[in-house]
XYZ file of C-alpha atoms in Angstrom:
405
model
C 119.731 117.686 135.504
C 118.746 114.213 136.384
C 117.288 113.060 139.853
C 120.432 111.614 140.618
C 122.631 114.793 139.845
C 120.485 116.705 142.266
C 121.085 114.340 145.176
C 124.800 115.045 145.111
C 127.969 113.269 144.573
C 127.700 111.172 147.938
C 124.071 109.802 147.559
C 124.085 106.211 148.469
C 126.656 106.673 151.412
C 125.233 106.446 155.107
C 126.725 107.995 157.840
C 126.000 107.603 161.530
C 127.017 110.628 163.401
C 127.861 110.194 167.205
C 128.766 113.693 167.408
C 128.151 116.570 169.680
C 128.871 120.572 169.658
C 130.878 121.328 166.654
C 133.789 119.448 165.252
C 132.170 115.988 164.594
C 129.018 117.519 163.701
C 130.337 119.877 161.073
C 131.894 117.185 159.397
C 128.827 115.210 159.069
C 127.160 118.645 157.692
C 129.642 118.227 155.061
C 128.594 114.854 154.090
C 124.970 115.820 154.402
C 125.508 118.832 151.869
C 127.134 116.524 149.274
C 124.283 114.010 149.232
C 124.944 111.434 152.010
C 122.420 110.180 154.528
C 123.326 111.122 157.818
C 121.592 109.772 160.751
C 122.679 112.023 163.789
C 122.246 109.829 167.204
C 121.753 112.344 170.054
C 121.348 111.562 173.929
C 117.645 111.504 175.184
C 115.835 113.567 176.122
C 117.677 116.695 175.336
C 119.751 115.817 172.526
C 122.869 117.708 171.432
C 123.845 120.760 173.561
C 124.473 122.839 170.237
C 120.506 122.901 170.026
C 120.924 125.625 172.783
C 124.128 127.265 171.872
C 124.603 130.525 169.975
C 124.992 133.894 170.524
C 121.325 135.292 169.531
C 118.159 134.067 169.412
C 114.514 134.650 167.433
C 111.540 132.980 168.733
C 113.485 131.757 171.538
C 115.400 129.372 169.052
C 119.186 129.533 168.699
C 120.237 130.635 165.182
C 123.218 128.063 164.743
C 121.076 124.860 165.035
C 119.170 124.973 161.929
C 122.396 125.484 159.649
C 124.559 122.796 161.364
C 122.154 120.067 161.601
C 120.834 120.601 158.213
C 120.197 117.666 155.937
C 120.314 115.288 158.896
C 117.849 112.905 160.225
C 117.662 113.141 164.062
C 117.300 110.008 166.764
C 117.752 109.443 170.191
C 119.841 106.926 171.836
C 121.312 106.183 175.269
C 124.830 105.091 174.540
C 125.506 104.387 178.226
C 123.041 101.435 178.343
C 123.888 97.961 176.879
C 120.842 97.962 175.105
C 121.487 101.273 173.703
C 125.171 100.206 172.676
C 123.502 96.996 170.842
C 121.350 99.422 168.972
C 124.403 101.581 167.749
C 125.888 98.518 166.623
C 123.187 97.373 164.504
C 122.946 100.854 163.222
C 126.563 100.685 162.191
C 126.020 97.104 160.620
C 124.175 99.171 157.854
C 126.312 101.988 157.435
C 129.076 103.174 155.353
C 130.633 105.594 157.824
C 130.505 106.098 161.379
C 131.701 109.257 162.928
C 132.276 110.274 166.670
C 134.170 113.231 168.486
C 134.111 112.190 172.156
C 137.203 111.996 174.139
C 139.430 109.037 173.206
C 138.350 105.689 174.472
C 135.057 106.727 175.257
C 133.459 104.650 172.641
C 135.585 101.792 173.710
C 134.305 101.997 177.196
C 130.714 101.701 175.542
C 131.598 98.783 173.762
C 131.059 100.440 170.631
C 134.399 101.499 169.330
C 136.085 100.528 166.087
C 137.222 96.978 166.850
C 133.644 95.997 167.994
C 131.781 97.910 165.093
C 134.053 96.926 162.350
C 133.834 93.170 163.661
C 130.199 93.310 162.460
C 131.062 95.697 159.390
C 134.377 95.276 157.702
C 133.650 97.944 155.222
C 132.760 100.413 157.853
C 134.556 103.538 157.866
C 134.948 104.841 161.396
C 136.067 108.341 161.686
C 137.266 109.910 164.955
C 137.691 113.901 165.759
C 139.432 114.817 169.013
C 141.533 117.201 170.665
C 145.008 115.445 170.783
C 144.452 112.342 168.698
C 143.975 108.724 169.410
C 147.938 108.276 170.001
C 150.362 110.442 171.937
C 151.097 111.526 175.418
C 148.301 114.139 175.180
C 145.457 111.831 173.883
C 143.756 111.633 177.092
C 143.298 115.499 177.642
C 140.211 117.174 177.037
C 140.298 119.056 174.019
C 138.900 122.026 172.671
C 139.329 124.554 169.536
C 140.929 127.102 172.029
C 143.430 124.671 173.395
C 144.111 123.075 170.098
C 144.611 126.583 168.176
C 147.377 127.173 171.039
C 149.116 124.218 170.990
C 149.220 123.827 167.209
C 150.979 127.001 167.008
C 148.010 129.542 165.319
C 147.603 131.525 168.361
C 151.552 132.030 168.820
C 152.044 133.945 165.741
C 148.684 135.534 165.297
C 148.214 139.158 166.948
C 150.646 141.579 167.668
C 154.040 141.301 169.395
C 154.165 142.164 173.318
C 150.116 141.503 173.310
C 148.210 138.439 174.112
C 147.796 135.905 171.461
C 144.306 136.671 170.192
C 141.743 134.161 169.050
C 139.993 134.376 165.861
C 136.280 135.249 166.226
C 135.324 131.473 165.183
C 135.898 127.932 166.322
C 138.598 127.780 163.902
C 140.347 124.496 165.085
C 136.971 122.484 165.363
C 136.195 123.474 161.420
C 139.867 122.671 160.343
C 139.674 119.539 162.092
C 136.199 118.702 160.493
C 137.517 119.207 157.131
C 140.237 116.917 157.593
C 138.123 114.145 158.759
C 135.791 114.975 155.897
C 138.895 114.369 153.793
C 140.160 111.174 155.091
C 136.423 109.560 154.784
C 136.445 110.717 151.271
C 139.763 109.092 150.587
C 138.889 105.841 152.506
C 135.804 105.417 150.588
C 137.599 106.016 147.328
C 140.106 103.228 148.465
C 137.277 100.988 149.492
C 135.237 101.275 146.526
C 137.058 102.945 143.620
C 140.475 100.878 144.305
C 138.837 97.969 145.357
C 140.045 97.865 148.552
C 136.871 96.617 150.017
C 137.155 97.143 153.746
C 136.991 100.336 155.952
C 139.546 102.040 158.075
C 139.793 104.159 161.017
C 140.165 108.092 160.337
C 142.073 109.774 163.396
C 141.838 113.320 163.151
C 142.772 115.998 165.682
C 142.325 119.501 166.337
C 145.922 120.028 167.179
C 147.072 118.258 163.831
C 144.608 120.295 161.865
C 145.795 123.473 163.176
C 149.382 122.311 162.945
C 149.015 121.640 159.456
C 148.465 125.308 158.499
C 151.912 126.586 159.919
C 153.343 126.648 156.667
C 157.397 126.535 156.935
C 157.615 127.461 160.530
C 159.006 124.048 161.894
C 161.335 124.199 158.993
C 162.611 127.486 159.664
C 163.061 126.839 163.328
C 164.663 123.252 162.742
C 167.303 124.517 160.256
C 167.943 128.451 161.466
C 166.823 128.209 164.851
C 164.365 131.353 164.071
C 161.325 131.294 165.705
C 158.431 132.881 163.736
C 156.763 135.971 165.933
C 153.332 137.534 165.459
C 153.692 140.630 163.348
C 150.465 142.227 163.424
C 148.414 142.957 160.120
C 151.218 141.938 157.846
C 153.715 139.157 156.969
C 157.220 140.425 157.245
C 159.290 140.739 154.027
C 156.288 140.172 151.823
C 155.512 143.736 150.974
C 153.199 145.635 150.007
C 150.696 143.363 151.596
C 148.693 145.226 154.280
C 145.361 146.716 155.630
C 145.063 150.566 155.366
C 142.462 152.809 156.668
C 140.325 154.569 154.165
C 138.808 158.134 154.072
C 135.689 156.833 155.923
C 137.464 154.701 158.362
C 137.286 151.522 157.037
C 139.911 149.020 156.494
C 140.893 147.641 153.264
C 143.659 145.083 152.467
C 146.002 145.962 149.428
C 148.385 143.316 148.069
C 151.066 144.381 145.611
C 153.656 141.929 146.743
C 154.776 140.855 143.165
C 156.694 142.959 140.508
C 153.938 143.401 138.262
C 151.237 144.108 140.757
C 153.642 146.740 142.436
C 154.250 148.328 139.102
C 150.511 148.737 138.574
C 150.017 150.028 142.165
C 152.694 152.644 141.862
C 151.238 153.751 138.716
C 147.715 154.165 140.246
C 149.190 156.107 143.336
C 150.673 158.421 140.877
C 154.195 157.448 141.552
C 155.271 155.065 138.593
C 158.962 155.781 139.145
C 158.684 153.838 142.283
C 158.353 150.540 140.116
C 162.062 151.268 139.049
C 163.294 152.539 142.181
C 166.131 150.253 143.186
C 164.557 150.408 147.129
C 161.341 148.746 145.663
C 162.103 147.215 142.406
C 162.327 143.566 143.448
C 160.794 141.509 145.803
C 163.434 141.364 148.473
C 164.184 145.245 148.122
C 160.425 145.982 148.821
C 160.771 143.584 152.022
C 163.708 145.575 153.352
C 161.811 148.603 152.837
C 158.476 147.640 153.902
C 157.837 150.453 156.511
C 158.568 153.067 154.096
C 156.212 151.635 151.380
C 153.318 151.268 154.207
C 153.631 154.571 155.122
C 153.343 155.857 151.535
C 150.140 153.520 150.869
C 148.556 155.018 154.272
C 148.857 158.270 153.216
C 147.481 157.280 149.593
C 144.480 155.511 150.632
C 143.367 157.933 153.318
C 142.745 159.907 150.473
C 139.567 158.007 149.347
C 136.520 156.098 150.658
C 136.805 152.176 150.816
C 134.299 151.984 147.847
C 136.604 154.293 145.783
C 139.613 152.236 146.716
C 137.623 149.231 145.841
C 136.783 150.550 142.332
C 140.274 151.696 141.395
C 142.280 149.076 142.707
C 139.966 146.476 140.774
C 140.257 148.589 137.532
C 143.830 148.641 137.914
C 144.112 145.006 138.547
C 145.724 145.243 142.016
C 144.797 142.769 144.587
C 142.382 144.572 147.128
C 139.509 143.745 149.217
C 137.371 145.418 152.179
C 137.705 143.877 155.578
C 134.040 142.486 155.747
C 131.812 142.448 158.529
C 128.547 140.158 158.502
C 126.781 143.043 157.336
C 129.343 143.726 154.382
C 128.899 140.243 153.404
C 125.248 140.029 153.672
C 124.625 143.157 151.792
C 127.286 142.358 149.061
C 125.423 140.703 145.892
C 128.375 138.700 145.144
C 127.648 136.406 148.193
C 124.047 135.719 146.728
C 125.125 135.402 142.993
C 127.937 132.687 144.387
C 125.115 131.229 146.761
C 127.453 131.496 149.502
C 124.260 132.909 151.526
C 121.019 130.887 150.703
C 117.687 131.294 152.368
C 115.719 128.324 154.168
C 112.302 128.254 155.556
C 112.562 126.978 159.204
C 109.212 126.145 161.091
C 109.980 127.878 164.383
C 112.370 130.872 163.043
C 110.884 131.472 159.105
C 112.994 132.624 156.373
C 116.598 132.829 157.379
C 119.805 132.942 155.525
C 122.504 130.277 156.161
C 125.730 129.754 154.762
C 125.716 128.027 151.307
C 127.518 124.875 150.109
C 130.877 124.958 149.113
C 132.913 123.892 146.686
C 130.712 124.215 143.758
C 130.451 120.999 141.606
C 128.945 121.538 138.196
C 127.472 118.267 137.538
C 126.884 117.241 141.234
C 126.284 120.262 143.220
C 125.330 119.819 147.138
C 121.896 121.130 148.244
C 120.054 122.323 151.282
C 117.310 119.773 151.505
C 116.180 120.808 155.221
C 117.171 122.823 158.087
C 118.143 120.904 161.523
C 115.049 119.637 163.081
C 113.941 121.091 166.396
C 112.120 117.935 167.548
C 114.529 115.512 169.474
C 114.077 111.925 167.757
C 112.129 113.453 165.143
C 113.332 110.463 162.901
C 113.318 107.461 165.536
C 110.637 105.558 163.881
C 111.866 105.748 160.391
C 115.331 104.777 161.544
C 114.558 102.349 164.312
C 111.591 100.597 162.688
C 112.360 101.152 159.138
C 116.169 100.759 158.926
C 117.123 98.554 162.111
C 113.775 96.656 161.963
C 112.399 97.412 165.488
C 108.645 96.626 166.164
C 106.481 99.472 167.273
C 106.175 97.667 170.484
C 109.827 97.417 170.861
C 110.536 101.111 170.266
C 107.786 102.072 172.606
C 109.419 99.992 175.194
C 112.821 101.420 174.589
C 111.424 104.976 174.882
C 109.755 104.233 178.030
C 112.800 102.846 179.409
C 115.230 106.117 178.341
C 117.119 103.859 175.983
C 115.742 105.556 173.060
């Protein structure tokens, strides 16, 4: 593989990340994974609060930062200061993409919004990630993933009837919004360069929007029939059989045979091939009408075997199934290493550490983890401010003493 291919499909694209916490920085991480030069701008002297976030620590270092800030150059800049704002504009003059995830209006208040930046660089793609979007009556509300997932519908039909709507154990809304921003950036780059558009544009991604986009036919169902999709627990009503079942050793296993051919295989595996022809279960619609009977039968059958036995049997029979994996299960399953879903990096403070690998897999221009997040705040100040922007050492020193860099 040539050097160009080693560096990824986005080699030559320069992004300036004005982000903090998760939604913006995760989008920038995706860009860096596939070869873009990402310059992360942090506020001096402490940098992104994400440097201290995370549940667990090793050697008094948070474990999230090295993964989220990987492949990024890190510089400091006080965006509240007029000199800092001018430097931000100069940086964007030399960039293909700018990314920010502050509250709407903040970048304009600092005189570094898209109008000011694109006046200096008409090819600049200016991506914005917020809770509710840059328009609409809720644009000025403070937005986090928890609220976006709620308003965007995901929390309403998740969980069980008559219980508090649960939250996924991850910041799902942030990562969904980040991926939508990533998609928007790639489309804007394609239009600008491959289609000959020649100019940049503004990308407006929002947590509520990204969550709402995942709600499938729920709005259509309500708009045309008045039916509100309600939470249904571990299965989707009328899509049967597809549910979790507890194994002999107390583990949960997903078994999904909600297609005629899959149901025929599962009924044979259960020793009841006649069920595939039984009028109560022979069709998708019939199985949906008798789903609770089916789940009771599968519960009883699955409880006779361990999770490992079920996994082997169902895979051999070509019935869709999977264990409900914990972090330990994923870490221990060789598949995750074979697919490079888990890769090891060397961190100077933590040592060897496993981090999520890069997806999707590209055959000619795969992504790479070149380095983990840098612990030194402003580690690349000299390279960027002097080497790229053109400050002298003396100017950089003055700005650092003044707290602007």
